[in-house]
Coordinates of C-alpha atoms and ligand atoms in Angstrom, one line a residue:
M1246 CA 0.0 0.0 0.0
R1247 CA 1.0 3.6 -0.4
V1248 CA 1.3 5.1 3.1
L1249 CA 2.1 8.6 4.2
V1250 CA 3.4 9.1 7.7
A1251 CA 3.1 12.7 9.1
G1252 CA 5.5 13.2 11.9
A1253 CA 7.9 10.7 10.3
S1254 CA 11.0 12.1 12.2
G1255 CA 9.4 11.5 15.6
V1256 CA 9.9 8.9 18.4
V1257 CA 7.1 6.8 17.0
G1258 CA 7.1 8.0 13.4
R1259 CA 10.7 7.1 12.6
P1260 CA 10.5 3.4 13.6
L1261 CA 7.0 3.3 12.1
V1262 CA 8.4 4.2 8.6
G1263 CA 10.9 1.4 8.8
A1264 CA 8.3 -1.1 10.1
L1265 CA 5.8 -0.3 7.3
R1266 CA 8.6 -0.6 4.7
A1267 CA 9.6 -3.9 6.1
R1268 CA 6.0 -5.1 5.6
G1269 CA 6.3 -4.1 1.9
H1270 CA 4.4 -0.8 2.0
R1271 CA 5.6 2.2 -0.1
V1272 CA 6.1 4.9 2.5
S1273 CA 6.2 8.7 2.0
A1274 CA 7.7 10.5 5.0
L1275 CA 6.1 13.9 5.7
V1276 CA 8.5 16.1 7.6
R1277 CA 8.9 19.8 8.0
D1278 CA 12.7 19.6 7.8
A1279 CA 14.1 17.3 5.1
S1280 CA 17.4 16.9 7.0
R1281 CA 15.5 15.1 9.8
A1282 CA 13.7 12.6 7.5
P1283 CA 14.1 8.9 8.1
E1284 CA 15.0 6.5 5.2
A1285 CA 11.8 6.3 3.2
D1286 CA 10.6 5.7 -0.3
E1287 CA 9.9 9.3 -0.7
V1288 CA 10.2 12.5 1.4
V1289 CA 7.6 15.3 1.2
V1290 CA 8.1 18.5 3.1
A1291 CA 5.3 20.5 4.8
D1292 CA 4.5 22.4 8.0
A1293 CA 1.4 20.7 9.4
L1294 CA 0.1 24.0 10.5
D1295 CA 0.3 25.4 7.0
R1296 CA -2.8 24.2 5.1
S1297 CA -1.7 24.7 1.6
S1298 CA 1.7 23.1 2.1
V1299 CA 0.0 20.0 3.6
L1300 CA -2.5 19.8 0.7
T1301 CA 0.3 20.1 -1.8
A1302 CA 2.6 17.5 -0.1
V1303 CA -0.1 14.9 0.5
S1304 CA -1.5 15.2 -3.0
A1305 CA 2.0 14.7 -4.4
A1306 CA 2.4 11.5 -2.4
R1307 CA -1.1 10.1 -3.4
P1308 CA -1.3 7.9 -0.4
E1309 CA -4.0 5.2 0.2
V1310 CA -3.5 5.6 4.0
V1311 CA -2.4 8.6 6.0
V1312 CA -0.8 8.2 9.5
H1313 CA -0.8 11.2 11.8
Q1314 CA 1.9 11.0 14.5
L1315 CA 2.4 14.8 14.9
S1316 CA 3.1 16.3 18.3
A1317 CA 5.4 19.0 19.8
L1318 CA 5.9 17.1 23.0
S1319 CA 9.6 16.9 22.4
L1320 CA 9.7 20.5 23.6
L1321 CA 8.4 19.4 27.1
G1322 CA 11.8 19.6 28.7
D1323 CA 12.6 23.2 27.5
D1324 CA 9.2 24.8 27.4
P1325 CA 6.2 22.8 28.7
A1326 CA 3.6 25.5 28.0
E1327 CA 4.7 25.8 24.4
A1328 CA 4.9 22.0 24.0
F1329 CA 1.2 21.7 25.1
A1330 CA 0.0 24.7 23.2
R1331 CA 1.8 23.7 19.9
T1332 CA 0.6 20.1 20.3
A1333 CA -3.0 21.3 20.8
R1334 CA -2.7 23.2 17.5
L1335 CA -1.3 20.1 15.8
R1336 CA -4.3 18.1 17.1
T1337 CA -6.8 20.7 15.9
E1338 CA -5.5 22.7 12.9
G1339 CA -3.0 20.0 11.9
T1340 CA -5.6 17.3 12.0
R1341 CA -8.1 19.5 10.0
H1342 CA -5.4 19.9 7.3
L1343 CA -4.7 16.2 7.1
V1344 CA -8.5 15.4 7.0
E1345 CA -8.9 17.8 4.2
A1346 CA -5.9 16.3 2.4
V1347 CA -7.3 12.8 2.9
R1348 CA -10.6 13.8 1.3
A1349 CA -8.9 15.7 -1.6
C1350 CA -6.6 12.8 -2.6
G1351 CA -9.1 10.1 -2.0
A1352 CA -7.1 8.2 0.6
R1353 CA -9.2 5.5 2.1
R1354 CA -8.0 5.6 5.7
L1355 CA -6.6 8.0 8.3
V1356 CA -4.8 6.6 11.4
A1357 CA -4.1 9.1 14.2
Q1358 CA -2.2 9.2 17.5
S1359 CA -4.2 10.2 20.6
I1360 CA -3.8 9.6 24.3
A1361 CA -5.3 7.0 26.7
F1362 CA -5.0 9.2 29.8
A1363 CA -7.5 12.0 29.0
A1364 CA -10.5 10.4 30.7
A1365 CA -12.2 12.1 33.6
P1366 CA -11.2 10.5 36.9
A1367 CA -14.6 8.9 37.8
G1368 CA -15.8 5.4 38.2
P1369 CA -13.6 2.3 38.2
D1370 CA -9.8 2.3 38.2
V1371 CA -9.6 1.1 34.6
L1372 CA -11.9 2.7 32.0
D1373 CA -12.9 1.7 28.4
E1374 CA -13.2 4.0 25.4
H1375 CA -16.8 5.1 26.3
A1376 CA -15.6 6.9 29.5
P1377 CA -16.1 10.7 29.3
L1378 CA -13.0 12.8 28.6
Y1379 CA -11.8 15.2 31.3
L1380 CA -13.0 18.3 29.4
D1381 CA -13.7 20.2 32.6
A1382 CA -10.4 19.4 34.3
P1383 CA -9.7 22.1 36.9
D1384 CA -6.3 22.9 35.4
P1385 CA -6.8 25.2 32.3
G1386 CA -3.8 23.7 30.5
W1387 CA -4.9 20.2 30.8
A1388 CA -8.5 21.1 30.0
A1389 CA -7.2 22.7 26.8
T1390 CA -5.2 19.6 26.0
V1391 CA -8.2 17.4 26.5
R1392 CA -10.4 19.7 24.3
A1393 CA -7.8 19.4 21.5
V1394 CA -7.8 15.6 21.9
A1395 CA -11.6 15.6 21.6
V1396 CA -11.4 17.7 18.4
L1397 CA -8.8 15.4 16.9
E1398 CA -10.9 12.3 17.7
E1399 CA -14.1 13.8 16.2
L1400 CA -12.3 14.9 13.0
V1401 CA -10.7 11.5 12.5
Q1402 CA -13.9 9.6 13.1
G1403 CA -15.6 12.0 10.6
V1404 CA -13.6 10.3 7.8
Q1405 CA -14.1 6.8 9.3
G1406 CA -10.6 6.8 10.6
V1407 CA -8.7 5.1 13.4
V1408 CA -7.8 6.8 16.6
L1409 CA -5.0 5.1 18.5
R1410 CA -5.1 6.3 22.1
Y1411 CA -1.6 5.5 23.2
G1412 CA -0.8 4.9 26.9
A1413 CA 2.1 6.6 28.6
L1414 CA 4.9 5.9 26.1
Y1415 CA 8.2 4.5 27.4
G1416 CA 11.3 3.2 25.7
P1417 CA 14.0 5.0 23.6
G1418 CA 13.5 8.7 23.1
T1419 CA 10.5 9.0 25.5
V1420 CA 10.2 11.0 28.8
Y1421 CA 10.6 7.7 30.7
A1422 CA 13.9 6.9 29.1
R1423 CA 16.9 7.4 31.4
A1424 CA 17.8 10.6 29.6
G1425 CA 14.1 11.8 29.3
G1426 CA 12.5 14.4 31.6
T1427 CA 10.8 11.9 33.9
G1428 CA 13.9 9.7 34.0
Q1429 CA 16.1 12.6 35.0
R1430 CA 13.6 13.8 37.6
V1431 CA 13.5 10.3 39.3
L1432 CA 17.3 9.9 39.1
A1433 CA 17.6 13.3 40.9
G1434 CA 15.1 12.2 43.6
R1435 CA 12.7 14.9 42.5
L1436 CA 9.6 12.8 41.8
P1437 CA 8.1 12.0 45.2
L1438 CA 5.2 9.6 45.7
P1439 CA 2.0 11.2 47.0
S1440 CA 0.8 9.1 49.9
G1441 CA -1.5 6.3 48.7
G1442 CA -0.2 6.7 45.1
A1443 CA -3.6 5.6 43.8
G1444 CA -3.5 7.2 40.4
V1445 CA -3.4 4.5 37.7
T1446 CA -1.2 4.7 34.6
S1447 CA -1.4 2.5 31.5
F1448 CA 2.0 2.3 29.8
L1449 CA 2.9 1.4 26.3
H1450 CA 6.4 0.6 24.9
V1451 CA 7.3 2.6 21.7
E1452 CA 7.6 -0.7 19.8
D1453 CA 4.0 -1.5 20.6
A1454 CA 2.9 1.9 19.5
V1455 CA 4.6 1.2 16.2
G1456 CA 3.0 -2.3 16.0
A1457 CA -0.5 -1.0 16.7
A1458 CA -0.1 1.7 14.0
V1459 CA 1.0 -0.9 11.4
R1460 CA -2.0 -3.1 12.4
A1461 CA -4.3 -0.1 12.0
V1462 CA -2.9 0.7 8.6
E1463 CA -3.6 -2.8 7.4
S1464 CA -6.9 -3.3 9.2
E1465 CA -10.4 -2.6 7.9
A1466 CA -11.6 -1.6 11.5
F1467 CA -12.2 2.0 12.4
G1468 CA -13.1 3.9 15.6
V1469 CA -11.3 4.7 18.9
F1470 CA -8.9 2.2 20.5
H1471 CA -7.0 2.2 23.8
V1472 CA -3.5 1.1 22.8
T1473 CA -1.9 0.2 26.1
D1474 CA -0.2 -2.7 27.8
D1475 CA -2.2 -5.3 29.8
E1476 CA -1.2 -4.1 33.3
P1477 CA -2.6 -0.7 34.3
A1478 CA -0.7 0.2 37.5
A1479 CA -1.1 2.4 40.5
A1480 CA 1.7 4.9 41.1
V1481 CA 2.4 3.1 44.4
Q1482 CA 3.4 0.1 42.3
W1483 CA 5.1 1.5 39.3
L1484 CA 7.0 4.5 40.6
P1485 CA 9.2 2.6 43.2
H1486 CA 9.8 -0.2 40.5
Y1487 CA 10.8 2.4 37.9
A1488 CA 13.2 4.2 40.4
K1489 CA 14.8 0.9 41.2
A1490 CA 15.2 -0.1 37.6
L1491 CA 16.9 3.3 36.9
G1492 CA 19.2 2.8 39.9
A1493 CA 17.6 5.9 41.5
P1494 CA 16.9 6.5 45.2
A1495 CA 13.4 5.2 46.3
P1496 CA 10.9 8.0 45.9
R1497 CA 10.1 9.7 49.2
V1498 CA 6.5 9.8 50.2
V1499 CA 4.7 13.2 50.6
P1500 CA 1.2 14.0 51.8
E1501 CA -1.3 13.8 48.9
A1502 CA -2.6 17.2 49.7
L1503 CA 0.8 18.8 48.9
A1504 CA 1.2 16.9 45.6
P1505 CA -0.2 19.6 43.2
R1506 CA 2.1 22.2 44.7
L1507 CA 5.2 20.0 44.8
L1508 CA 4.7 18.1 41.5
G1509 CA 2.5 20.4 39.3
W1510 CA -1.2 19.7 38.5
F1511 CA -0.8 17.1 35.8
T1512 CA 1.8 14.9 37.6
A1513 CA -0.2 15.1 40.8
H1514 CA -3.3 14.0 38.9
Q1515 CA -1.5 11.2 37.3
L1516 CA -0.1 9.8 40.6
T1517 CA -3.2 10.3 42.7
A1518 CA -6.4 10.2 40.6
A1519 CA -5.9 9.2 37.0
R1520 CA -7.6 6.1 35.7
G1521 CA -6.0 3.3 33.6
A1522 CA -7.2 2.2 30.1
D1523 CA -8.8 -1.1 29.2
N1524 CA -7.3 -2.3 25.9
S1525 CA -9.9 -5.1 25.1
R1526 CA -11.3 -3.3 22.2
A1527 CA -8.0 -3.1 20.4
S1528 CA -7.5 -6.8 21.0
V1529 CA -11.0 -7.9 19.8
T1530 CA -11.7 -5.4 17.0
L1531 CA -8.2 -4.4 15.7
G1532 CA -6.6 -7.8 16.4
W1533 CA -3.7 -6.0 18.2
R1534 CA -1.9 -7.4 21.2
P1535 CA 1.1 -5.8 23.0
R1536 CA 4.4 -7.6 22.6
R1537 CA 5.3 -6.0 25.9
P1538 CA 2.2 -6.8 28.0
S1539 CA 3.7 -5.4 31.2
W1540 CA 5.7 -2.3 32.0
R1541 CA 7.5 -4.4 34.5
E1542 CA 9.5 -5.9 31.6
G1543 CA 11.3 -2.7 30.6
L1544 CA 10.2 0.6 32.2
G1545 CA 13.4 2.3 33.4
E1546 CA 15.7 -0.1 31.6
E1547 CA 16.3 1.9 28.3
Ligands
NAP2913 N1 1.2 8.8 24.9 C1 2.2 9.4 25.4 O1 2.7 9.2 26.4 C2 2.8 10.4 24.5 C3 2.2 10.8 23.3 C4 2.9 11.7 22.6 C5 4.2 12.1 22.9 N2 4.7 11.6 24.1 C6 6.1 12.1 24.5 O2 6.5 12.9 23.5 C7 7.8 12.5 23.0 C8 7.7 12.2 21.6 O3 6.7 11.3 21.1 P1 6.1 11.5 19.6 O4 6.7 10.5 18.7 O5 4.6 11.6 19.7 O6 6.6 13.0 19.3 P2 7.9 13.5 18.6 O7 9.0 12.5 18.7 O8 8.1 14.9 19.1 O9 7.4 13.5 17.1 C9 6.5 14.4 16.6 C10 6.6 14.5 15.2 O10 5.8 15.6 14.8 C11 6.6 16.5 13.9 N3 6.1 17.8 13.9 C12 6.0 18.7 15.0 N4 5.5 19.8 14.6 C13 5.3 19.8 13.2 C14 4.9 20.7 12.2 N5 4.4 21.9 12.5 N6 4.8 20.2 11.0 C15 5.2 19.0 10.6 N7 5.7 18.1 11.5 C16 5.7 18.5 12.8 C17 8.0 16.4 14.5 O11 8.9 16.9 13.5 P3 10.4 17.5 14.0 O12 11.2 16.3 14.0 O13 10.7 18.4 12.8 O14 10.2 18.1 15.3 C18 8.1 14.9 14.7 O15 8.3 14.2 13.5 C19 8.2 11.4 23.9 O16 9.0 12.0 24.9 C20 7.0 10.9 24.4 O17 7.2 10.3 25.7 C21 4.0 10.8 24.9

């Protein structure tokens, strides 16, 4: 198949281009800077926030399937506010441009990256895809992120596309890698555990994010899927394990009430209140299973 990957220079996009080519697909890598392009059958250059450059680049590639792996989260370490604001624009404006391009060139499928940790923290510890999104989160930054996620998901479903809600990505190049933002924070003893540590995280190794995207490209299924490992874990389980795997000091325990001030709103939410994601639908409908079913097998080891 002819597949175009937008975000082809990213942590997921780069190995995805290689994995698709290994399966015999003809891959066009859409990048904004040709010098950062991975090895591909073709490289097309466009800024995803520039409508006409996206339409021109996608129509030149004539893909049957378009994959959207755009984010600006690599800026998290330097400028978190800009990372979230730019990513929100990529999820709204960037997705709109790709949807328009998909329609214009007659591609039959759009596969897009979303997140599995945008649900409102209500009900059971582990939620399926029907759970309401946290659109009214008390933190304005997170509420804006979740609203952008909702726009992306609606736009993608409008063209009968596939939304892959990735769990918290770990592995090479991610924030959980030793050199990543969270890895460095834990190594420096600066990520304490709020007492109870009841917030649940569903993790996903980068290799499995790639595998699910390949599966989605080749599948006839459409809709929204949690793409997460099989072991949603409370912070009280995973954070000490992760620190140990990194060779970091055991996280100190702080009162839950102090967590937002000490950790920032989002991290406090993740460690105290967030819900995990049930991946049954991806298994049953998409036929995808994680090759790394548990974060215990690699979180903190790369
Ligand atoms: N589920 C999760 O936990 C989750 C989800 C997303 C991201 N993350 C975190 O974010 C980091 C990277 O993951 P990722 O693969 O999603 O992101 P990434 O590595 O930053 O890749 C994003 C891609 O989007 C491209 N891009 C950004 N702005 C663009 C624009 N205006 N026009 C065209 N292309 C543009 C980037 O190109 P350039 O190379 O030119 O920048 C890059 O190819 C990791 O640290 C990961 O932990 C986590």
